[in-house]
Structures are given as structure tokens and as C-alpha cells.
Amino acid sequence: MEDTRMVHDSFDRQGLMHHLGAVLDVVEPGFVRIRLPYGDHLTQQHGFFHAGATTAIADSAGGYAGLSLFPEGSSVLTVEFKVNLVAPAKGEWLEAEGRVVRSGRTLTICQLEVFGVTGGERNLVALGQQTLMRIDARAERPPGLGT
Amino acid sequence: MEDTRMVHDSFDRQGLMHHLGAVLDVVEPGFVRIRLPYGDHLTQQHGFFHAGATTAIADSAGGYAGLSLFPEGSSVLTVEFKVNLVAPAKGEWLEAEGRVVRSGRTLTICQLEVFGVTGGERNLVALGQQTLMRIDARAERPPGLGT
Amino acid sequence: MEDTRMVHDSFDRQGLMHHLGAVLDVVEPGFVRIRLPYGDHLTQQHGFFHAGATTAIADSAGGYAGLSLFPEGSSVLTVEFKVNLVAPAKGEWLEAEGRVVRSGRTLTICQLEVFGVTGGERNLVALGQQTLMRIDARAERPPGLGT
Amino acid sequence: MEDTRMVHDSFDRQGLMHHLGAVLDVVEPGFVRIRLPYGDHLTQQHGFFHAGATTAIADSAGGYAGLSLFPEGSSVLTVEFKVNLVAPAKGEWLEAEGRVVRSGRTLTICQLEVFGVTGGERNLVALGQQTLMRIDARAERPPGLGT
């Protein structure tokens, strides 16, 4: 699949995802899941996953869900996102899921969910919304806000 | 200062901040700045800082700005935050600033700003708002949503 | 139902809902739907429903979804909300649905959806998230942020 | 001023602003203030301004702040906004201020503030962020998300 390859190639170029230990788990048109196994390098002061780790994989999951629906030669920028942290982010790993709600020519809206998984049981820890912008990948550098 | 020590102690327990290479730069009552020097381990697919890195330090800066005003024996939880990524996050380092806008008995609202710094010049790359909840640090574990 | 009565009583005291012409359509535990028939008094400059009308009924739907799960003697405050306007808000009427995602002792998180209805067909026009706070209705006046 | 006229013309076509009793108070390049005098038709269940009224004028103030910087022949759409309600919205009137933080070719980011005014004293009641999209006014109808 073109779409899938485009997403995998881009994910492999994200130094942060590699540094955190995140893995691209599922890539389907309009849906992406990223896994992040627990480790001491991901914690906040109470030993749970830091909100920064939780939202980093949520942002990437949504961005790649959007990218999976873009035409060849496109790239994706996050315009903004919002996350409610609804429970302590704990578990053997986190699973962030990005799902496209509306995909337009310029902007795409995704829903973001992050689950903590313990003993096979998934518990919602974060819920978010994200606005993405499609840009032309041939542009030498991302323009930011379409400037 | 009691407040400053409480913030430094908590920051030192955040595995993620250490793993990313973030440094607590300024701690004042109601204001905190965190610095994050650039590195390949922090990038998205275009070589800029990943939105996850940008928002991780923004979230911590806001959380500690809130904590700096809490009474001794308090801890802080992020309820939610929202970030607009207004320009590509590039520079020699990022500086995330959290500033308390309103501090209540239960909830505190912060404004978040992240700047990319190159050659001594600061450029706004992200703007956000955050809701924090004060909890009792003696509680054995954070309750999540006050449950 | 106690819950239902508490919601209806409160809705009837909202001058704005009456002034806009909004109607409480469905009240179930953790779910509320509000209808708003189209009129010239609700428009923005292109003749669609104004985002302020769309979000007013979305905010009330979420707030009452939260209130429906609170114990007797509670009141509800909106802490914050966020809305993506995903399509022009048009139709014979709007339907705003608030649904509780997580209900805690202090804070409740809702998902908000607004649909435009034309010829019996529902089209998503807005998607949001909302943070609510439970307060004691016997308090003489709402405290704001728990102050 | 071209810009000012474009904003006033558009405001006059907003049925909702007229119905609520809102007045365009200040229009400058990148800054707009809207006033909303108190009335029973604007209330929530405690007699304060309803969050829907507060956010309606905040959304319009931000949208027109953005429009004031657009080239002739442009129109404006709200992509999304987020509002923290930081204090009970009370006073003789509300003043909503929209201020452009970053204006790009496609997207514009605004900061939103709403104050309650009593006896000449302004008290912050809401703080928000907003993403706007510039569209071509000659288009027969707004495209929604650039579709």
C-alpha cells in the first residue's frame, strides 16, 4: 500500500519516537495505533507516564492517520491539538489511537485516544482532538501556517 | 524558598525530562521556564523538534508554575491542555514558559509559550492553555479527576 | 427521575436557551440532547448558524449530561471546552449532544457533538470536549475554580 | 479604512450578535473588542452570563481581528477554539477582545479574552485560543475545512 509505506517511512524519520521506544502498531486508511512500552525514562514525578509522552504518541498517531488519507506527495503538519488527561497514565504500555473524523482539502480533524494496558485490559487515560494541515512534500521546508 | 525546592525536587523525579535533556531554567512564584537543547533524539520527520517534545516541556513548565504557588504538601496534576503550533519548532534550543493566569483552591489555569532560540533571537513556536488540579501530596497515589 | 427533574429545572432557568429558542430534547443518565431550530436571529455573516449558537447548545448539552450523574444537591460549572467546527452549521435545526466520558468526584469530562439536520439527515458540524466541575448547590454563589 | 469597513459590514450581517445585543466597540488592525450589556436573555441557571454568550462574542471578536488583517475580498471561518471560563461571568457588561498572535496565508491564530465590567473595573472571566482560516469571499459558499 502506498499510504502505509508513506506513513512507515515518515515514522522511521522521527527521532523522538525512536528515542522514547514507540512502535508503529497498526496503519489503516484513516486510523493509526502507536504503542509505547513503560520505562523509567518516560515518567513524571509520580512514576506514571509523563503527559508529554502520552501526548507525543497521540500527536503522531493522529498525524499519521491524517497522512494515510492524503494523496502521494503530501506531508502533514499539526496545527493544534487538545488533550484531556482523564486518568493516571499507567500500565505495561500505552496505546495511542488516531482516527480521522473529517478530511478536507486543506485541513483534517482527528480524534485521539490513549489507553493504558495492564494484563490485557485497556483503560482510557487521555482523550483529544487535533487539527492537521496537508502540505506539499516537495516544498523544500514546511511553511508553518501556510505562510 | 520552599516553593522553589518543591519544584526542583519534583522536576528531578521526572524521568522523561532527564531523558529528553530538559533543564529547569527559571523558577519564580507563578512562572517557570524549561530549556531543551536540540538533538536528533527530539525530531519529527522534517528534522524540527517533534510536537511531543515541544508540548512535554510546555506541560511541565505550566505544571510547575502552578505548583510554585501551592501550599506545602501539595502535588499537581494536569487536567487538560491545548497547544497551537504556530511555527516550525526549530533552533539551538527551545524555551517553554508556563505562567499562572488564575490560581484557585482546586483548579489553576496557566498560559504556555514555547520559543525557538537561534543566535540569541527568540521566535514563538507554540502557544497553549492548561488546566491544573491541586492534590494532596500525602495521598498515596494521584486520584485522577478527584475520584 | 430525580436526575431528569434537576436538569429540566436548571434548563428552564437559562435565559439564553429560551432567548435562542433551544429545546431540551433528550435527558438520560450521562447523555443530553438539545435542539435549536433555525432562524435569522442565530446567523453569522453567511447565513449559517453562528459558532456562538452552535457552542452555546453544545456547552449546555454537556453540562446537563454531567449534572444528570451528580448526586442530589449538586450544581455544575463549565471549567473549559474546546470545539472544532468541522462543516458549515446549516440545516432546519441543530442537535447538540453531550455525553459523559469520565465522571469523577470533582471533575467530569464530556464529549460534545453538534449535527445539522436537513430532511431527516444528520450531518456532523462540530466536535468538542468539555471539562465540568461539580459544586454544592447550597453554596450561595458559584465559587469559580473552587476558590 | 478598508479593513474596518469589511469588519463592520460583516458584523452587521450576523443575526446572532444583533439578537444578543452585542456591539462592535473597537476595530483596529489585528484587534477587535465587542461589548455585550447584561440582560435576562443572556443568563445561565445562576443568573450569570451563559458560557454560550461569553464564547459567542469571544469567537466573533477573534474572527474579526483576523479578518481585519486579510486582503480585500477575503472572508473568515473559525476552524476551532478553546475557552477556559476562569471566573463567573458577571458584570454590567462583558467585553470580548480578540488579538491576532500569528497571521499566515491560510491560517491565523488569535488569543481571546473576555472581561466582566462592574463600576468601571474589568475582571477576566474567560481566556481562549482560536484558529481561523482565510477563504475567498467570492466563493459562492464557505467550503468548510477547505474541501
Coordinates of C-alpha atoms in Angstrom, one line a residue:
Chain A
M1 CA 0.0 0.0 0.0
E2 CA 1.3 3.5 -0.9
D3 CA -0.4 5.0 2.1
T4 CA 1.1 2.6 4.5
R5 CA 4.6 2.9 3.1
M6 CA 4.4 6.7 3.3
V7 CA 3.5 6.5 7.0
H8 CA 6.1 4.0 7.9
D9 CA 8.8 6.0 6.1
S10 CA 7.9 9.2 7.9
F11 CA 7.6 7.4 11.3
D12 CA 11.1 6.0 10.8
R13 CA 12.5 9.5 10.4
Q14 CA 11.0 10.7 13.8
G15 CA 14.0 10.7 16.1
L16 CA 11.7 11.3 19.1
M17 CA 9.6 8.2 18.5
H18 CA 12.7 6.0 18.4
H19 CA 14.2 7.7 21.5
L20 CA 11.0 7.1 23.5
G21 CA 10.8 3.5 22.3
A22 CA 7.5 3.9 20.5
V23 CA 6.4 1.4 17.8
L24 CA 4.0 1.8 14.9
D25 CA 1.5 -0.9 15.6
V26 CA -1.4 -0.5 13.2
V27 CA -1.7 1.6 10.0
E28 CA -5.0 1.6 8.1
P29 CA -6.6 4.3 6.0
G30 CA -7.7 7.0 8.5
F31 CA -6.5 5.0 11.5
V32 CA -3.2 4.6 13.2
R33 CA -2.2 3.0 16.6
I34 CA 1.2 3.6 18.3
R35 CA 2.5 1.5 21.2
L36 CA 4.8 2.8 23.9
P37 CA 6.2 0.3 26.5
Y38 CA 6.7 1.6 30.0
G39 CA 10.1 2.6 31.2
D40 CA 11.7 4.9 33.8
H41 CA 12.8 7.2 31.0
L42 CA 9.1 8.1 30.4
T43 CA 7.9 9.1 33.8
Q44 CA 6.6 12.1 35.6
Q45 CA 7.2 12.7 39.3
H46 CA 4.7 10.0 40.5
G47 CA 6.2 7.2 38.3
F48 CA 3.4 7.3 35.8
F49 CA 3.8 8.0 32.1
H50 CA 4.5 11.8 31.7
A51 CA 1.8 13.7 29.9
G52 CA 4.5 14.7 27.4
A53 CA 5.0 11.0 26.4
T54 CA 1.3 10.4 26.3
T55 CA 0.6 13.4 24.0
A56 CA 3.7 12.7 21.9
I57 CA 2.4 9.4 20.7
A58 CA -1.2 10.7 20.5
D59 CA 0.0 13.6 18.2
S60 CA 2.0 11.2 16.0
A61 CA -0.9 8.7 15.8
G62 CA -3.3 11.4 14.7
G63 CA -0.8 13.0 12.3
Y64 CA -0.3 9.6 10.6
A65 CA -4.0 8.8 10.5
G66 CA -4.4 12.0 8.5
L67 CA -1.3 11.4 6.3
S68 CA -2.7 7.9 5.4
L69 CA -5.6 9.6 3.5
F70 CA -3.5 12.2 1.8
P71 CA -2.5 11.9 -1.9
E72 CA 1.0 10.8 -2.8
G73 CA 3.5 13.7 -2.4
S74 CA 1.8 15.1 0.6
S75 CA 3.2 15.9 4.0
V76 CA 1.4 16.6 7.3
L77 CA 1.7 19.4 9.9
T78 CA -0.1 19.5 13.3
V79 CA -1.9 22.9 13.5
E80 CA -3.1 22.3 17.1
F81 CA -4.3 19.7 19.5
K82 CA -6.1 19.4 22.8
V83 CA -5.9 16.6 25.3
N84 CA -7.9 15.8 28.4
L85 CA -5.9 13.5 30.8
V86 CA -8.8 11.5 32.2
A87 CA -6.9 9.0 34.4
P88 CA -3.3 8.4 35.6
A89 CA -1.3 7.1 32.6
K90 CA -0.1 3.8 33.9
G91 CA 0.2 0.3 32.5
E92 CA 2.7 -2.1 30.9
W93 CA 2.4 0.1 27.8
L94 CA 0.3 2.9 26.3
E95 CA -1.6 2.6 23.0
A96 CA -2.4 5.8 21.2
E97 CA -5.0 5.8 18.5
G98 CA -5.6 8.5 16.0
R99 CA -8.8 8.4 13.9
V100 CA -9.8 10.8 11.1
V101 CA -13.1 12.5 11.8
R102 CA -13.2 14.8 8.8
S103 CA -10.7 15.1 6.0
G104 CA -10.8 18.2 3.8
R105 CA -8.5 19.5 1.0
T106 CA -6.6 21.7 3.4
L107 CA -7.5 20.7 7.0
T108 CA -8.1 17.3 8.6
I109 CA -9.7 16.8 12.1
C110 CA -8.7 13.7 14.2
Q111 CA -9.9 12.2 17.4
L112 CA -7.1 11.0 19.7
E113 CA -7.4 8.3 22.4
V114 CA -4.7 6.9 24.6
F115 CA -5.2 3.7 26.6
G116 CA -3.0 2.2 29.4
V117 CA -2.8 -1.6 29.0
T118 CA -2.3 -3.8 32.0
G119 CA -2.9 -7.6 32.0
G120 CA -4.6 -7.3 28.6
E121 CA -7.1 -4.7 29.9
R122 CA -7.3 -1.3 28.2
N123 CA -8.2 1.8 30.3
L124 CA -8.7 5.2 28.7
V125 CA -6.2 7.7 30.0
A126 CA -6.4 10.5 27.5
L127 CA -8.9 11.9 25.0
G128 CA -8.1 14.6 22.5
Q129 CA -8.8 16.4 19.3
Q130 CA -6.3 17.5 16.7
T131 CA -6.3 19.8 13.6
L132 CA -3.9 18.8 10.8
M133 CA -2.8 20.7 7.6
R134 CA -1.8 18.9 4.4
I135 CA 1.2 20.4 2.7
D136 CA 3.1 19.6 -0.4
A137 CA 6.1 17.4 0.5
R138 CA 8.1 18.7 -2.5
A139 CA 8.2 22.1 -0.7
E140 CA 11.8 22.5 0.5
R141 CA 10.6 23.1 4.0
P142 CA 7.3 23.2 5.9
P143 CA 5.8 26.6 5.7
G144 CA 4.1 26.8 9.0
L145 CA 0.5 28.1 9.0
G146 CA 0.6 28.2 5.2
T147 CA 2.7 31.3 5.1
Chain B
M1 CA 12.4 29.2 49.1
E2 CA 10.1 26.4 50.0
D3 CA 8.3 26.7 46.6
T4 CA 11.4 26.5 44.6
R5 CA 12.7 23.4 46.4
M6 CA 9.3 21.7 45.9
V7 CA 9.5 22.3 42.1
H8 CA 13.2 21.3 41.8
D9 CA 12.6 18.1 43.8
S10 CA 9.6 17.1 41.6
F11 CA 11.4 18.0 38.3
D12 CA 14.3 15.8 39.3
R13 CA 11.9 12.9 39.7
Q14 CA 10.6 13.3 36.1
G15 CA 12.4 10.6 34.1
L16 CA 11.2 12.0 30.8
M17 CA 12.6 15.5 31.4
H18 CA 16.0 13.8 32.1
H19 CA 15.7 11.5 29.1
L20 CA 14.9 14.4 26.7
G21 CA 17.8 16.5 28.2
A22 CA 15.5 19.3 29.5
V23 CA 16.8 21.7 32.2
L24 CA 14.9 23.7 34.7
D25 CA 16.0 27.3 33.9
V26 CA 13.9 29.7 36.0
V27 CA 11.5 29.1 38.9
E28 CA 9.6 32.0 40.3
P29 CA 6.3 32.2 42.0
G30 CA 3.8 31.6 39.3
F31 CA 6.4 31.3 36.5
V32 CA 8.7 28.5 35.3
R33 CA 11.0 28.3 32.3
I34 CA 12.4 25.0 30.9
R35 CA 15.1 24.7 28.3
L36 CA 15.5 21.9 25.8
P37 CA 18.7 21.8 23.7
Y38 CA 18.3 20.5 20.1
G39 CA 19.3 16.9 19.3
D40 CA 18.5 14.2 16.8
H41 CA 16.6 12.3 19.5
L42 CA 14.0 15.0 19.6
T43 CA 13.0 15.3 16.0
Q44 CA 9.9 14.8 13.8
Q45 CA 10.2 13.7 10.2
H46 CA 11.4 17.1 8.9
G47 CA 14.2 17.4 11.4
F48 CA 12.5 20.0 13.6
F49 CA 11.6 19.4 17.3
H50 CA 8.7 17.0 17.5
A51 CA 5.4 18.5 18.8
G52 CA 5.7 15.8 21.5
A53 CA 8.9 17.3 22.8
T54 CA 7.6 20.9 22.5
T55 CA 4.4 20.0 24.4
A56 CA 6.2 17.9 27.0
I57 CA 8.3 20.8 28.2
A58 CA 5.3 23.2 27.9
D59 CA 3.2 20.9 30.1
S60 CA 5.9 20.6 32.7
A61 CA 6.6 24.4 32.7
G62 CA 2.9 25.1 33.3
G63 CA 2.5 22.4 35.9
Y64 CA 5.5 23.7 37.9
A65 CA 4.3 27.3 37.6
G66 CA 1.1 26.1 39.2
L67 CA 2.9 24.0 41.9
S68 CA 5.1 27.0 42.8
L69 CA 2.0 28.8 44.2
F70 CA 0.5 25.8 46.0
P71 CA 0.8 25.3 49.8
E72 CA 3.4 22.9 51.2
G73 CA 2.3 19.3 51.0
S74 CA 0.5 19.8 47.6
S75 CA 1.1 18.0 44.4
V76 CA -0.1 18.9 40.9
L77 CA -2.0 17.1 38.1
T78 CA -2.6 18.3 34.5
V79 CA -6.3 18.1 33.8
E80 CA -6.0 19.1 30.1
F81 CA -4.1 21.4 27.8
K82 CA -4.4 22.8 24.3
V83 CA -1.5 23.9 22.1
N84 CA -1.3 25.7 18.8
L85 CA 1.9 25.0 16.9
V86 CA 2.3 28.4 15.3
A87 CA 5.7 28.0 13.5
P88 CA 8.1 25.2 12.8
A89 CA 9.9 24.3 16.1
K90 CA 13.5 24.9 15.3
G91 CA 16.5 26.5 16.9
E92 CA 19.6 25.7 19.1
W93 CA 17.2 25.1 21.9
L94 CA 13.5 25.5 22.9
E95 CA 12.4 27.6 25.9
A96 CA 9.0 26.7 27.4
E97 CA 7.4 29.2 29.7
G98 CA 4.4 28.5 32.0
R99 CA 2.7 31.4 33.6
V100 CA -0.3 31.2 36.1
V101 CA -3.3 33.2 34.9
R102 CA -5.7 32.2 37.7
S103 CA -5.0 30.1 40.8
G104 CA -7.9 28.8 42.7
R105 CA -8.3 26.4 45.6
T106 CA -8.9 23.4 43.3
L107 CA -8.0 24.5 39.8
T108 CA -5.3 26.6 38.3
I109 CA -5.2 28.0 34.7
C110 CA -1.8 28.6 33.0
Q111 CA -0.7 30.1 29.8
L112 CA 2.0 28.2 27.9
E113 CA 4.5 29.7 25.4
V114 CA 7.4 27.9 23.7
F115 CA 10.1 29.8 21.8
G116 CA 12.8 28.5 19.5
V117 CA 16.1 30.3 20.1
T118 CA 18.7 30.8 17.4
G119 CA 21.6 33.2 17.7
G120 CA 20.1 34.8 20.7
E121 CA 16.8 35.5 19.0
R122 CA 13.5 34.1 20.4
N123 CA 10.7 33.1 18.0
L124 CA 7.3 31.9 19.2
V125 CA 6.7 28.3 18.1
A126 CA 3.8 27.2 20.3
L127 CA 1.0 28.8 22.4
G128 CA -1.2 27.0 24.8
Q129 CA -3.6 26.9 27.7
Q130 CA -3.6 24.4 30.6
T131 CA -5.9 23.5 33.4
L132 CA -4.2 22.0 36.6
M133 CA -5.6 20.4 39.7
R134 CA -4.1 20.7 43.1
I135 CA -4.0 17.4 45.1
D136 CA -2.7 16.4 48.5
A137 CA 0.8 15.0 48.1
R138 CA 0.2 12.8 51.1
A139 CA -2.4 10.9 49.2
E140 CA -0.8 7.5 48.4
R141 CA -1.5 7.9 44.7
P142 CA -2.9 10.6 42.5
P143 CA -6.7 10.2 42.3
G144 CA -7.3 11.3 38.7
L145 CA -10.2 13.7 38.3
G146 CA -10.7 13.8 42.1
T147 CA -12.2 10.3 42.2
Chain C
M1 CA -36.5 10.6 37.9
E2 CA -34.6 12.9 40.3
D3 CA -31.8 13.4 37.8
T4 CA -34.2 14.4 35.0
R5 CA -36.1 16.9 37.1
M6 CA -32.8 18.6 38.3
V7 CA -31.8 19.0 34.6
H8 CA -35.1 20.3 33.4
D9 CA -35.4 22.8 36.4
S10 CA -31.9 24.1 35.6
F11 CA -32.5 24.4 31.9
D12 CA -35.7 26.3 32.5
R13 CA -33.7 28.9 34.4
Q14 CA -31.3 29.5 31.5
G15 CA -32.5 32.8 29.9
L16 CA -30.1 32.3 26.9
M17 CA -31.6 28.9 25.9
H18 CA -35.1 30.4 25.9
H19 CA -33.9 33.5 24.0
L20 CA -32.3 31.4 21.3
G21 CA -35.3 29.1 21.1
A22 CA -33.5 25.9 22.2
V23 CA -35.4 22.9 23.5
L24 CA -34.3 20.1 25.8
D25 CA -34.9 17.1 23.7
V26 CA -33.5 14.0 25.5
V27 CA -32.3 13.7 29.1
E28 CA -30.8 10.3 30.1
P29 CA -28.2 9.5 32.7
G30 CA -24.9 10.8 31.2
F31 CA -26.5 11.9 27.9
V32 CA -28.4 15.1 26.9
R33 CA -29.6 16.3 23.5
I34 CA -30.7 19.9 22.8
R35 CA -32.4 21.1 19.7
L36 CA -32.2 24.5 18.1
P37 CA -34.5 25.4 15.2
Y38 CA -33.0 27.6 12.5
G39 CA -33.8 31.4 12.4
D40 CA -32.4 34.6 11.2
H41 CA -31.6 35.6 14.8
L42 CA -29.0 32.8 15.0
T43 CA -26.9 33.5 12.0
Q44 CA -23.3 34.5 11.2
Q45 CA -22.4 36.7 8.2
H46 CA -23.0 33.9 5.6
G47 CA -26.5 32.9 6.9
F48 CA -25.4 29.7 8.7
F49 CA -25.8 29.1 12.4
H50 CA -23.2 31.3 14.3
A51 CA -20.5 29.4 16.1
G52 CA -21.7 31.1 19.2
A53 CA -25.1 29.4 18.8
T54 CA -23.6 26.1 18.0
T55 CA -21.3 26.1 21.0
A56 CA -24.0 27.5 23.4
I57 CA -26.2 24.5 22.9
A58 CA -23.1 22.2 22.9
D59 CA -22.0 23.6 26.2
S60 CA -25.4 23.3 27.8
A61 CA -25.8 19.7 26.5
G62 CA -22.5 18.7 28.0
G63 CA -23.1 20.5 31.3
Y64 CA -26.5 18.8 31.7
A65 CA -25.1 15.4 30.8
G66 CA -22.7 15.8 33.6
L67 CA -25.3 17.2 36.0
S68 CA -27.6 14.2 35.3
L69 CA -25.0 11.9 37.0
F70 CA -24.3 14.2 40.0
P71 CA -25.9 13.5 43.5
E72 CA -28.9 15.5 44.6
G73 CA -27.9 19.0 45.8
S74 CA -25.2 19.4 43.2
S75 CA -24.7 22.1 40.6
V76 CA -22.4 22.2 37.6
L77 CA -19.8 24.7 36.3
T78 CA -18.1 24.5 32.9
V79 CA -14.3 24.8 33.5
E80 CA -13.4 24.8 29.8
F81 CA -14.4 23.5 26.5
K82 CA -12.9 23.1 23.0
V83 CA -14.8 22.9 19.7
N84 CA -13.7 22.0 16.2
L85 CA -16.2 23.4 13.6
V86 CA -15.9 20.7 11.0
A87 CA -18.5 21.8 8.5
P88 CA -20.8 24.8 7.9
A89 CA -23.5 24.7 10.6
K90 CA -26.7 24.6 8.4
G91 CA -30.0 22.8 8.5
E92 CA -33.6 23.0 9.6
W93 CA -32.3 22.7 13.1
L94 CA -29.1 21.8 15.1
E95 CA -28.9 18.9 17.6
A96 CA -26.2 19.2 20.2
E97 CA -25.4 16.0 22.1
G98 CA -23.4 15.9 25.4
R99 CA -22.1 12.5 26.5
V100 CA -20.1 11.9 29.8
V101 CA -16.8 10.2 29.1
R102 CA -15.5 10.1 32.7
S103 CA -17.2 11.3 35.8
G104 CA -15.1 11.9 38.9
R105 CA -15.8 13.3 42.4
T106 CA -14.6 16.8 41.4
L107 CA -14.3 16.8 37.6
T108 CA -16.3 15.3 34.7
I109 CA -15.2 15.1 31.1
C110 CA -17.8 15.2 28.3
Q111 CA -17.7 14.7 24.5
L112 CA -19.8 17.2 22.5
E113 CA -21.2 16.7 19.1
V114 CA -23.4 19.0 17.1
F115 CA -25.3 17.9 14.0
G116 CA -27.2 19.9 11.4
V117 CA -30.4 18.2 10.4
T118 CA -31.9 18.6 6.9
G119 CA -34.7 16.4 5.5
G120 CA -34.1 13.9 8.3
E121 CA -30.4 13.5 7.6
R122 CA -27.9 14.4 10.3
N123 CA -24.5 15.9 9.4
L124 CA -21.7 16.5 12.0
V125 CA -20.9 20.2 12.1
A126 CA -19.0 20.5 15.4
L127 CA -17.0 18.2 17.7
G128 CA -15.8 19.1 21.1
Q129 CA -14.5 18.2 24.6
Q130 CA -15.5 19.8 27.9
T131 CA -14.4 19.8 31.5
L132 CA -17.0 20.3 34.2
M133 CA -16.8 20.8 37.9
R134 CA -19.3 19.6 40.4
I135 CA -20.2 22.2 43.1
D136 CA -22.5 22.2 46.0
A137 CA -25.8 23.8 45.0
R138 CA -26.4 25.0 48.6
A139 CA -23.4 27.3 48.2
E140 CA -24.8 30.8 47.9
R141 CA -23.0 31.5 44.7
P142 CA -20.7 29.5 42.4
P143 CA -17.1 29.8 43.6
G144 CA -15.3 29.8 40.3
L145 CA -12.3 27.5 40.1
G146 CA -13.1 26.2 43.5
T147 CA -11.8 29.4 45.2
Chain D
M1 CA -10.1 52.2 6.3
E2 CA -10.9 49.3 4.0
D3 CA -10.3 46.8 6.8
T4 CA -12.6 48.5 9.3
R5 CA -15.5 48.7 6.8
M6 CA -15.1 45.0 5.9
V7 CA -15.4 44.1 9.6
H8 CA -18.4 46.4 10.2
D9 CA -20.2 45.1 7.1
S10 CA -19.8 41.5 8.2
F11 CA -20.7 42.2 11.8
D12 CA -23.9 43.8 10.7
R13 CA -24.9 40.6 8.8
Q14 CA -24.5 38.5 12.0
G15 CA -28.1 38.0 13.2
L16 CA -26.9 36.4 16.4
M17 CA -24.9 39.4 17.5
H18 CA -27.9 41.7 17.0
H19 CA -30.2 39.2 18.7
L20 CA -27.9 39.1 21.8
G21 CA -27.5 42.9 21.8
A22 CA -23.7 42.8 21.1
V23 CA -22.0 46.0 19.9
L24 CA -18.8 46.3 17.9
D25 CA -16.7 48.6 20.1
V26 CA -13.2 48.8 18.7
V27 CA -11.8 47.7 15.4
E28 CA -8.0 48.0 14.8
P29 CA -5.7 46.0 12.6
G30 CA -5.4 42.7 14.4
F31 CA -7.5 43.7 17.3
V32 CA -11.3 43.8 17.9
R33 CA -13.4 44.4 21.0
I34 CA -17.1 43.5 21.3
R35 CA -19.4 44.7 24.2
L36 CA -22.4 42.8 25.5
P37 CA -24.6 44.5 28.0
Y38 CA -26.2 42.3 30.7
G39 CA -29.8 41.1 30.3
D40 CA -32.0 38.3 31.5
H41 CA -32.0 36.9 28.0
L42 CA -28.3 36.0 28.3
T43 CA -28.2 34.1 31.5
Q44 CA -27.4 30.6 32.7
Q45 CA -29.1 28.9 35.6
H46 CA -27.4 31.1 38.3
G47 CA -28.2 34.4 36.7
F48 CA -24.6 35.0 35.3
F49 CA -23.9 35.4 31.6
H50 CA -24.2 31.9 29.9
A51 CA -20.9 30.5 28.6
G52 CA -22.6 30.4 25.2
A53 CA -23.0 34.2 25.3
T54 CA -19.4 34.7 26.6
T55 CA -18.0 32.5 23.8
A56 CA -20.2 33.8 21.1
I57 CA -18.7 37.3 21.4
A58 CA -15.2 35.9 22.0
D59 CA -15.5 33.9 18.8
S60 CA -16.7 37.0 16.8
A61 CA -14.0 39.3 18.3
G62 CA -11.3 36.8 17.3
G63 CA -12.7 36.2 13.9
Y64 CA -12.9 39.9 13.1
A65 CA -9.4 40.6 14.5
G66 CA -8.3 38.0 11.9
L67 CA -10.4 39.5 9.1
S68 CA -9.1 43.0 9.8
L69 CA -5.6 41.8 8.5
F70 CA -6.9 39.8 5.5
P71 CA -6.6 41.3 1.9
E72 CA -9.7 42.7 0.3
G73 CA -12.1 40.0 -1.0
S74 CA -11.4 37.6 1.9
S75 CA -13.8 36.0 4.3
V76 CA -13.0 34.2 7.6
L77 CA -14.0 30.9 9.1
T78 CA -13.4 29.7 12.6
V79 CA -11.7 26.3 12.5
E80 CA -11.7 25.7 16.2
F81 CA -11.4 27.5 19.5
K82 CA -10.9 26.6 23.2
V83 CA -12.1 28.7 26.2
N84 CA -11.3 28.5 29.9
L85 CA -14.0 30.0 32.0
V86 CA -11.8 31.3 34.8
A87 CA -14.4 33.2 36.9
P88 CA -18.2 33.6 37.0
A89 CA -19.2 35.8 34.0
K90 CA -20.9 38.7 35.7
G91 CA -21.0 42.5 35.4
E92 CA -22.9 45.3 33.8
W93 CA -21.5 44.2 30.5
L94 CA -18.9 41.8 29.0
E95 CA -16.0 42.9 26.8
A96 CA -14.6 40.3 24.5
E97 CA -11.2 41.1 22.9
G98 CA -9.7 39.2 20.0
R99 CA -6.0 39.7 19.2
V100 CA -4.1 38.1 16.4
V101 CA -1.0 36.2 17.5
R102 CA 0.1 34.9 14.2
S103 CA -1.3 35.6 10.8
G104 CA -0.4 33.2 7.9
R105 CA -1.5 32.9 4.3
T106 CA -4.0 30.1 5.2
L107 CA -4.4 30.1 9.0
T108 CA -4.5 32.8 11.7
I109 CA -4.1 32.2 15.4
C110 CA -5.9 34.5 17.9
Q111 CA -5.9 35.0 21.6
L112 CA -9.3 35.6 23.2
E113 CA -10.1 37.4 26.4
V114 CA -13.4 38.2 28.0
F115 CA -13.8 40.6 30.9
G116 CA -16.8 41.4 33.1
V117 CA -17.1 45.1 33.8
T118 CA -18.6 46.4 37.0
G119 CA -18.3 50.0 38.2
G120 CA -15.6 50.6 35.6
E121 CA -13.5 47.7 36.9
R122 CA -12.5 44.9 34.4
N123 CA -12.3 41.3 35.7
L124 CA -11.0 38.5 33.4
V125 CA -13.8 35.8 33.1
A126 CA -12.6 33.8 30.1
L127 CA -9.4 33.1 28.3
G128 CA -9.2 31.3 24.9
Q129 CA -7.3 30.5 21.7
Q130 CA -8.7 30.3 18.3
T131 CA -7.7 29.1 14.8
L132 CA -9.1 30.9 11.8
M133 CA -9.0 30.1 8.1
R134 CA -9.0 32.7 5.4
I135 CA -11.2 32.0 2.4
D136 CA -12.1 33.7 -0.8
A137 CA -15.3 35.8 -0.3
R138 CA -16.2 35.4 -4.0
A139 CA -16.7 31.7 -3.4
E140 CA -20.4 31.1 -3.5
R141 CA -20.5 29.4 -0.2
P142 CA -17.9 28.7 2.5
P143 CA -16.2 25.4 1.7
G144 CA -15.6 24.1 5.3
L145 CA -12.2 22.8 6.0
G146 CA -11.0 23.8 2.6
T147 CA -12.9 21.0 0.8

